[in-house]
Amino acid sequence: MRIRRLVTAAAVGALSLVPVAVPAAAAPAALRVCTTGDYPPYSVSDGHGGYRGIDVDLVRGLGEILHQPVEFVPTTWSTMAADFGAKHCDIAAGGISDSASRRSYADFSINYGTDGKAPIVRAADASRYATIEQINRPGVRVVVNPGGTNEAFARTHFPAARLILWPDNLTMVDQLDRGRADVFVTDSVEGRYRVRQHPGLRVLHPDHPFDSSGKIFLLRRNDPLLAAEVNGWLASQLATGGTDRAFDAWIGPHATA
């Protein structure tokens, strides 16, 4: 746990002043943030160490409040459980859903949003794959990124369909455009963002997803100071509309991101 110390100098003796060497203030430790960088619009890597996205904007705001530089640490959905502790991350961010399995290795922040799974399909197929029953049929090709809640949802709800594990989340929807898959079921926020870049695709009923889960930051375990800092800051952003503005910048009616 981080310890904050207040150092004071005192005069020794009543008749003389003792010179005291005061060391220069140490640079604040970086806030280490594990992120996948492959989950637009929450976290997207530029391939050169830079990141953009809703959660990236939020975490940078947190760093400013804490007066700590933010250091993003690459991870993947499949390796996040192992990486989070091994890479000494304080936080993990990037569209992470509340799930029981993640509570086994990290504490959670308060929810800063709610999302749920919705299908992305080609526009011509909008009436064919709108429900779980329509998707869960032999011959329906469901593309899914491995290791996260998308894969878990697909394996639970589409056992009769053909699952295609695609390792690159950023090129996932290209498989729909090219006719190599029929459906990609993901969080509705991602769906709203993806179809802006792919006008031939549609996200179906994003306001009424198949399920619902809270979006959270993973926090280093057993660190009440970190939890208080993150939760206090998130609560202030929720109360003042900061989180809404972050989402609107990426998926709102006037989004330019």
Tab-separated table of C-alpha atoms in Angstrom:
chain	number	residue	atom	x	y	z
A	1	MET	CA	0.000	0.000	0.000
A	2	ARG	CA	1.215	3.469	-0.759
A	3	ILE	CA	2.206	5.491	2.321
A	4	ARG	CA	2.082	9.262	2.349
A	5	ARG	CA	4.466	10.931	4.778
A	6	LEU	CA	4.633	14.512	5.910
A	7	VAL	CA	8.260	15.415	6.756
A	8	THR	CA	9.030	18.361	9.017
A	9	ALA	CA	12.349	19.789	10.173
A	10	ALA	CA	12.836	20.886	13.783
A	11	ALA	CA	15.584	22.962	15.368
A	12	VAL	CA	17.835	21.002	17.700
A	13	GLY	CA	19.009	22.899	20.745
A	14	ALA	CA	17.963	26.305	21.999
A	15	LEU	CA	21.041	28.359	21.125
A	16	SER	CA	21.960	27.285	17.595
A	17	LEU	CA	20.416	26.429	14.267
A	18	VAL	CA	21.400	23.121	12.740
A	19	PRO	CA	21.428	23.067	8.917
A	20	VAL	CA	19.216	20.295	7.552
A	21	ALA	CA	19.640	18.836	4.057
A	22	VAL	CA	16.179	18.445	2.490
A	23	PRO	CA	16.116	15.956	-0.397
A	24	ALA	CA	14.305	16.898	-3.585
A	25	ALA	CA	10.760	15.611	-3.774
A	26	ALA	CA	10.572	12.211	-5.423
A	27	ALA	CA	8.596	11.950	-8.628
A	28	PRO	CA	5.159	10.442	-7.986
A	29	ALA	CA	4.816	6.777	-8.787
A	30	ALA	CA	2.986	5.976	-12.012
A	31	LEU	CA	-0.563	4.661	-11.887
A	32	ARG	CA	-0.152	1.344	-13.711
A	33	VAL	CA	-3.230	0.463	-15.746
A	34	CYS	CA	-3.602	-2.924	-17.426
A	35	THR	CA	-5.661	-2.653	-20.634
A	36	THR	CA	-6.207	-4.796	-23.723
A	37	GLY	CA	-6.266	-1.944	-26.220
A	38	ASP	CA	-8.540	-3.949	-28.538
A	39	TYR	CA	-12.003	-3.031	-27.312
A	40	PRO	CA	-13.379	0.090	-28.991
A	41	PRO	CA	-14.661	2.460	-27.847
A	42	TYR	CA	-13.412	1.689	-24.329
A	43	SER	CA	-9.702	1.117	-25.054
A	44	VAL	CA	-7.893	1.123	-28.394
A	45	SER	CA	-4.140	0.843	-28.935
A	46	ASP	CA	-2.393	2.743	-31.708
A	47	GLY	CA	0.236	-0.015	-31.875
A	48	HIS	CA	2.996	2.283	-30.633
A	49	GLY	CA	2.263	2.462	-26.907
A	50	GLY	CA	-0.537	5.024	-27.131
A	51	TYR	CA	-4.168	4.408	-26.192
A	52	ARG	CA	-7.525	6.060	-26.859
A	53	GLY	CA	-11.039	5.387	-25.641
A	54	ILE	CA	-13.702	6.043	-23.017
A	55	ASP	CA	-11.842	4.275	-20.213
A	56	VAL	CA	-8.530	5.772	-21.322
A	57	ASP	CA	-10.031	9.262	-21.013
A	58	LEU	CA	-11.490	8.422	-17.604
A	59	VAL	CA	-8.261	6.937	-16.249
A	60	ARG	CA	-6.223	9.908	-17.419
A	61	GLY	CA	-8.620	12.178	-15.549
A	62	LEU	CA	-8.118	10.051	-12.447
A	63	GLY	CA	-4.358	10.349	-12.815
A	64	GLU	CA	-4.630	14.135	-12.965
A	65	ILE	CA	-6.642	14.205	-9.760
A	66	LEU	CA	-4.162	11.913	-8.006
A	67	HIS	CA	-1.179	13.817	-9.455
A	68	GLN	CA	0.179	10.557	-10.830
A	69	PRO	CA	1.345	9.871	-14.382
A	70	VAL	CA	-0.597	7.045	-16.033
A	71	GLU	CA	1.337	4.094	-17.436
A	72	PHE	CA	-0.680	1.721	-19.614
A	73	VAL	CA	0.362	-1.941	-19.427
A	74	PRO	CA	-0.685	-4.228	-22.300
A	75	THR	CA	-2.639	-7.375	-21.504
A	76	THR	CA	-5.182	-9.632	-23.223
A	77	TRP	CA	-8.579	-10.930	-22.192
A	78	SER	CA	-7.181	-14.453	-22.002
A	79	THR	CA	-4.199	-13.497	-19.824
A	80	MET	CA	-5.660	-10.692	-17.718
A	81	ALA	CA	-6.075	-12.863	-14.621
A	82	ALA	CA	-2.386	-13.805	-14.703
A	83	ASP	CA	-1.100	-10.420	-15.866
A	84	PHE	CA	-2.923	-8.224	-13.382
A	85	GLY	CA	-0.817	-9.238	-10.404
A	86	ALA	CA	2.338	-10.294	-12.240
A	87	LYS	CA	2.635	-6.961	-14.044
A	88	HIS	CA	1.976	-5.001	-10.836
A	89	CYS	CA	-1.076	-3.193	-12.172
A	90	ASP	CA	-2.942	-0.867	-9.830
A	91	ILE	CA	-6.017	-0.844	-12.069
A	92	ALA	CA	-7.321	-2.658	-15.121
A	93	ALA	CA	-9.628	-0.728	-17.439
A	94	GLY	CA	-11.100	-1.039	-20.899
A	95	GLY	CA	-14.778	-2.024	-20.897
A	96	ILE	CA	-14.403	-4.678	-18.209
A	97	SER	CA	-17.644	-6.292	-17.047
A	98	ASP	CA	-18.431	-7.320	-13.503
A	99	SER	CA	-18.024	-11.103	-13.306
A	100	ALA	CA	-17.539	-13.591	-10.496
A	101	SER	CA	-14.368	-15.012	-12.052
A	102	ARG	CA	-12.653	-11.622	-11.984
A	103	ARG	CA	-13.406	-11.162	-8.296
A	104	SER	CA	-11.052	-14.074	-7.647
A	105	TYR	CA	-7.975	-11.960	-8.435
A	106	ALA	CA	-9.008	-8.294	-8.095
A	107	ASP	CA	-11.238	-5.938	-6.194
A	108	PHE	CA	-13.824	-3.915	-8.118
A	109	SER	CA	-14.581	-0.237	-8.366
A	110	ILE	CA	-18.152	1.003	-8.277
A	111	ASN	CA	-20.059	0.685	-11.558
A	112	TYR	CA	-19.511	3.596	-13.917
A	113	GLY	CA	-21.886	2.260	-16.586
A	114	THR	CA	-24.205	-0.582	-17.552
A	115	ASP	CA	-24.015	-2.569	-20.763
A	116	GLY	CA	-25.235	-5.841	-22.242
A	117	LYS	CA	-24.782	-8.206	-25.157
A	118	ALA	CA	-26.345	-7.361	-28.521
A	119	PRO	CA	-25.802	-8.887	-31.977
A	120	ILE	CA	-23.941	-7.211	-34.839
A	121	VAL	CA	-24.970	-8.546	-38.241
A	122	ARG	CA	-24.969	-7.576	-41.901
A	123	ALA	CA	-27.807	-5.158	-42.660
A	124	ALA	CA	-29.501	-7.693	-44.945
A	125	ASP	CA	-29.610	-10.233	-42.080
A	126	ALA	CA	-31.147	-7.966	-39.445
A	127	SER	CA	-34.358	-10.013	-39.267
A	128	ARG	CA	-32.583	-13.388	-39.247
A	129	TYR	CA	-30.390	-13.121	-36.138
A	130	ALA	CA	-32.207	-10.817	-33.739
A	131	THR	CA	-32.885	-13.336	-30.965
A	132	ILE	CA	-30.898	-15.944	-29.080
A	133	GLU	CA	-33.132	-18.648	-30.568
A	134	GLN	CA	-32.426	-17.456	-34.118
A	135	ILE	CA	-28.686	-17.423	-33.494
A	136	ASN	CA	-28.523	-20.730	-31.626
A	137	ARG	CA	-29.001	-22.931	-34.663
A	138	PRO	CA	-26.775	-25.328	-36.588
A	139	GLY	CA	-25.076	-23.601	-39.469
A	140	VAL	CA	-25.092	-20.117	-37.918
A	141	ARG	CA	-21.507	-18.865	-37.710
A	142	VAL	CA	-20.854	-16.868	-34.545
A	143	VAL	CA	-17.478	-15.132	-34.418
A	144	VAL	CA	-16.119	-14.413	-30.946
A	145	ASN	CA	-12.940	-13.144	-29.306
A	146	PRO	CA	-11.447	-15.657	-26.849
A	147	GLY	CA	-11.019	-15.176	-23.127
A	148	GLY	CA	-13.640	-12.615	-22.163
A	149	THR	CA	-17.347	-12.395	-21.411
A	150	ASN	CA	-18.215	-12.501	-25.145
A	151	GLU	CA	-16.865	-16.042	-25.403
A	152	ALA	CA	-18.523	-17.083	-22.151
A	153	PHE	CA	-21.883	-15.704	-23.346
A	154	ALA	CA	-21.581	-17.422	-26.724
A	155	ARG	CA	-20.677	-20.797	-25.249
A	156	THR	CA	-23.581	-20.591	-22.802
A	157	HIS	CA	-26.280	-19.369	-25.183
A	158	PHE	CA	-25.256	-20.660	-28.619
A	159	PRO	CA	-24.227	-24.319	-28.103
A	160	ALA	CA	-25.876	-25.381	-31.361
A	161	ALA	CA	-24.194	-22.700	-33.482
A	162	ARG	CA	-20.732	-22.865	-34.992
A	163	LEU	CA	-18.350	-20.743	-32.910
A	164	ILE	CA	-15.400	-19.153	-34.688
A	165	LEU	CA	-12.688	-18.014	-32.279
A	166	TRP	CA	-11.013	-14.973	-33.807
A	167	PRO	CA	-7.894	-13.786	-31.938
A	168	ASP	CA	-7.871	-10.157	-33.122
A	169	ASN	CA	-10.760	-8.226	-31.639
A	170	LEU	CA	-10.047	-5.177	-33.802
A	171	THR	CA	-10.666	-7.111	-37.040
A	172	MET	CA	-13.593	-9.127	-35.666
A	173	VAL	CA	-16.348	-7.348	-37.580
A	174	ASP	CA	-14.362	-7.606	-40.822
A	175	GLN	CA	-15.353	-11.273	-40.779
A	176	LEU	CA	-18.997	-10.202	-41.071
A	177	ASP	CA	-18.281	-7.745	-43.883
A	178	ARG	CA	-16.421	-10.457	-45.811
A	179	GLY	CA	-19.148	-13.062	-45.337
A	180	ARG	CA	-16.977	-15.338	-43.204
A	181	ALA	CA	-19.293	-15.122	-40.163
A	182	ASP	CA	-22.950	-14.304	-39.601
A	183	VAL	CA	-23.095	-12.809	-36.106
A	184	PHE	CA	-20.852	-11.135	-33.566
A	185	VAL	CA	-22.452	-10.756	-30.131
A	186	THR	CA	-20.748	-8.144	-27.965
A	187	ASP	CA	-21.545	-5.265	-25.641
A	188	SER	CA	-24.016	-2.831	-27.140
A	189	VAL	CA	-21.665	0.136	-26.625
A	190	GLU	CA	-19.083	-1.564	-28.829
A	191	GLY	CA	-21.832	-2.371	-31.316
A	192	ARG	CA	-22.911	1.272	-31.571
A	193	TYR	CA	-19.316	2.281	-32.205
A	194	ARG	CA	-18.487	-0.488	-34.680
A	195	VAL	CA	-21.382	0.138	-37.048
A	196	ARG	CA	-20.302	3.756	-37.444
A	197	GLN	CA	-17.084	2.454	-39.045
A	198	HIS	CA	-18.896	-0.316	-40.966
A	199	PRO	CA	-22.021	1.125	-42.630
A	200	GLY	CA	-22.984	-2.273	-44.055
A	201	LEU	CA	-23.495	-3.666	-40.544
A	202	ARG	CA	-26.216	-3.171	-37.941
A	203	VAL	CA	-26.265	-3.534	-34.162
A	204	LEU	CA	-29.646	-4.934	-33.181
A	205	HIS	CA	-31.760	-3.644	-30.287
A	206	PRO	CA	-28.813	-2.033	-28.420
A	207	ASP	CA	-31.265	-0.408	-26.004
A	208	HIS	CA	-32.626	-3.860	-25.116
A	209	PRO	CA	-29.603	-6.181	-24.935
A	210	PHE	CA	-29.761	-9.888	-24.140
A	211	ASP	CA	-28.370	-9.324	-20.638
A	212	SER	CA	-27.026	-6.572	-18.416
A	213	SER	CA	-23.816	-6.100	-16.445
A	214	GLY	CA	-21.966	-3.287	-14.746
A	215	LYS	CA	-18.793	-1.789	-16.187
A	216	ILE	CA	-16.027	-1.494	-13.612
A	217	PHE	CA	-12.318	-0.972	-13.076
A	218	LEU	CA	-10.362	-3.825	-11.563
A	219	LEU	CA	-8.416	-2.674	-8.500
A	220	ARG	CA	-5.373	-4.090	-6.749
A	221	ARG	CA	-6.633	-6.298	-3.937
A	222	ASN	CA	-6.664	-5.243	-0.305
A	223	ASP	CA	-5.786	-1.602	-0.959
A	224	PRO	CA	-8.499	0.482	0.733
A	225	LEU	CA	-6.724	3.761	-0.043
A	226	LEU	CA	-6.672	3.043	-3.781
A	227	ALA	CA	-10.308	1.914	-3.661
A	228	ALA	CA	-11.347	5.097	-1.845
A	229	GLU	CA	-9.494	7.284	-4.342
A	230	VAL	CA	-10.914	5.556	-7.411
A	231	ASN	CA	-14.462	5.238	-6.087
A	232	GLY	CA	-14.561	8.801	-4.802
A	233	TRP	CA	-13.408	10.120	-8.149
A	234	LEU	CA	-15.828	7.910	-10.119
A	235	ALA	CA	-18.718	8.992	-7.887
A	236	SER	CA	-17.900	12.629	-8.596
A	237	GLN	CA	-17.788	11.938	-12.358
A	238	LEU	CA	-21.146	10.187	-12.222
A	239	ALA	CA	-22.680	13.027	-10.206
A	240	THR	CA	-21.379	15.792	-12.475
A	241	GLY	CA	-22.011	14.092	-15.820
A	242	GLY	CA	-18.347	13.391	-16.558
A	243	THR	CA	-18.954	9.750	-17.479
A	244	ASP	CA	-21.902	10.672	-19.717
A	245	ARG	CA	-19.719	13.152	-21.576
A	246	ALA	CA	-17.011	10.521	-22.005
A	247	PHE	CA	-19.517	8.114	-23.588
A	248	ASP	CA	-21.130	10.818	-25.735
A	249	ALA	CA	-17.753	11.758	-27.187
A	250	TRP	CA	-17.474	8.235	-28.623
A	251	ILE	CA	-21.016	7.001	-29.313
A	252	GLY	CA	-23.278	10.039	-28.881
A	253	PRO	CA	-25.227	11.650	-31.741
A	254	HIS	CA	-22.410	14.108	-32.385
A	255	ALA	CA	-19.505	11.746	-31.721
A	256	THR	CA	-16.315	12.609	-33.533
A	257	ALA	CA	-13.955	10.021	-31.979
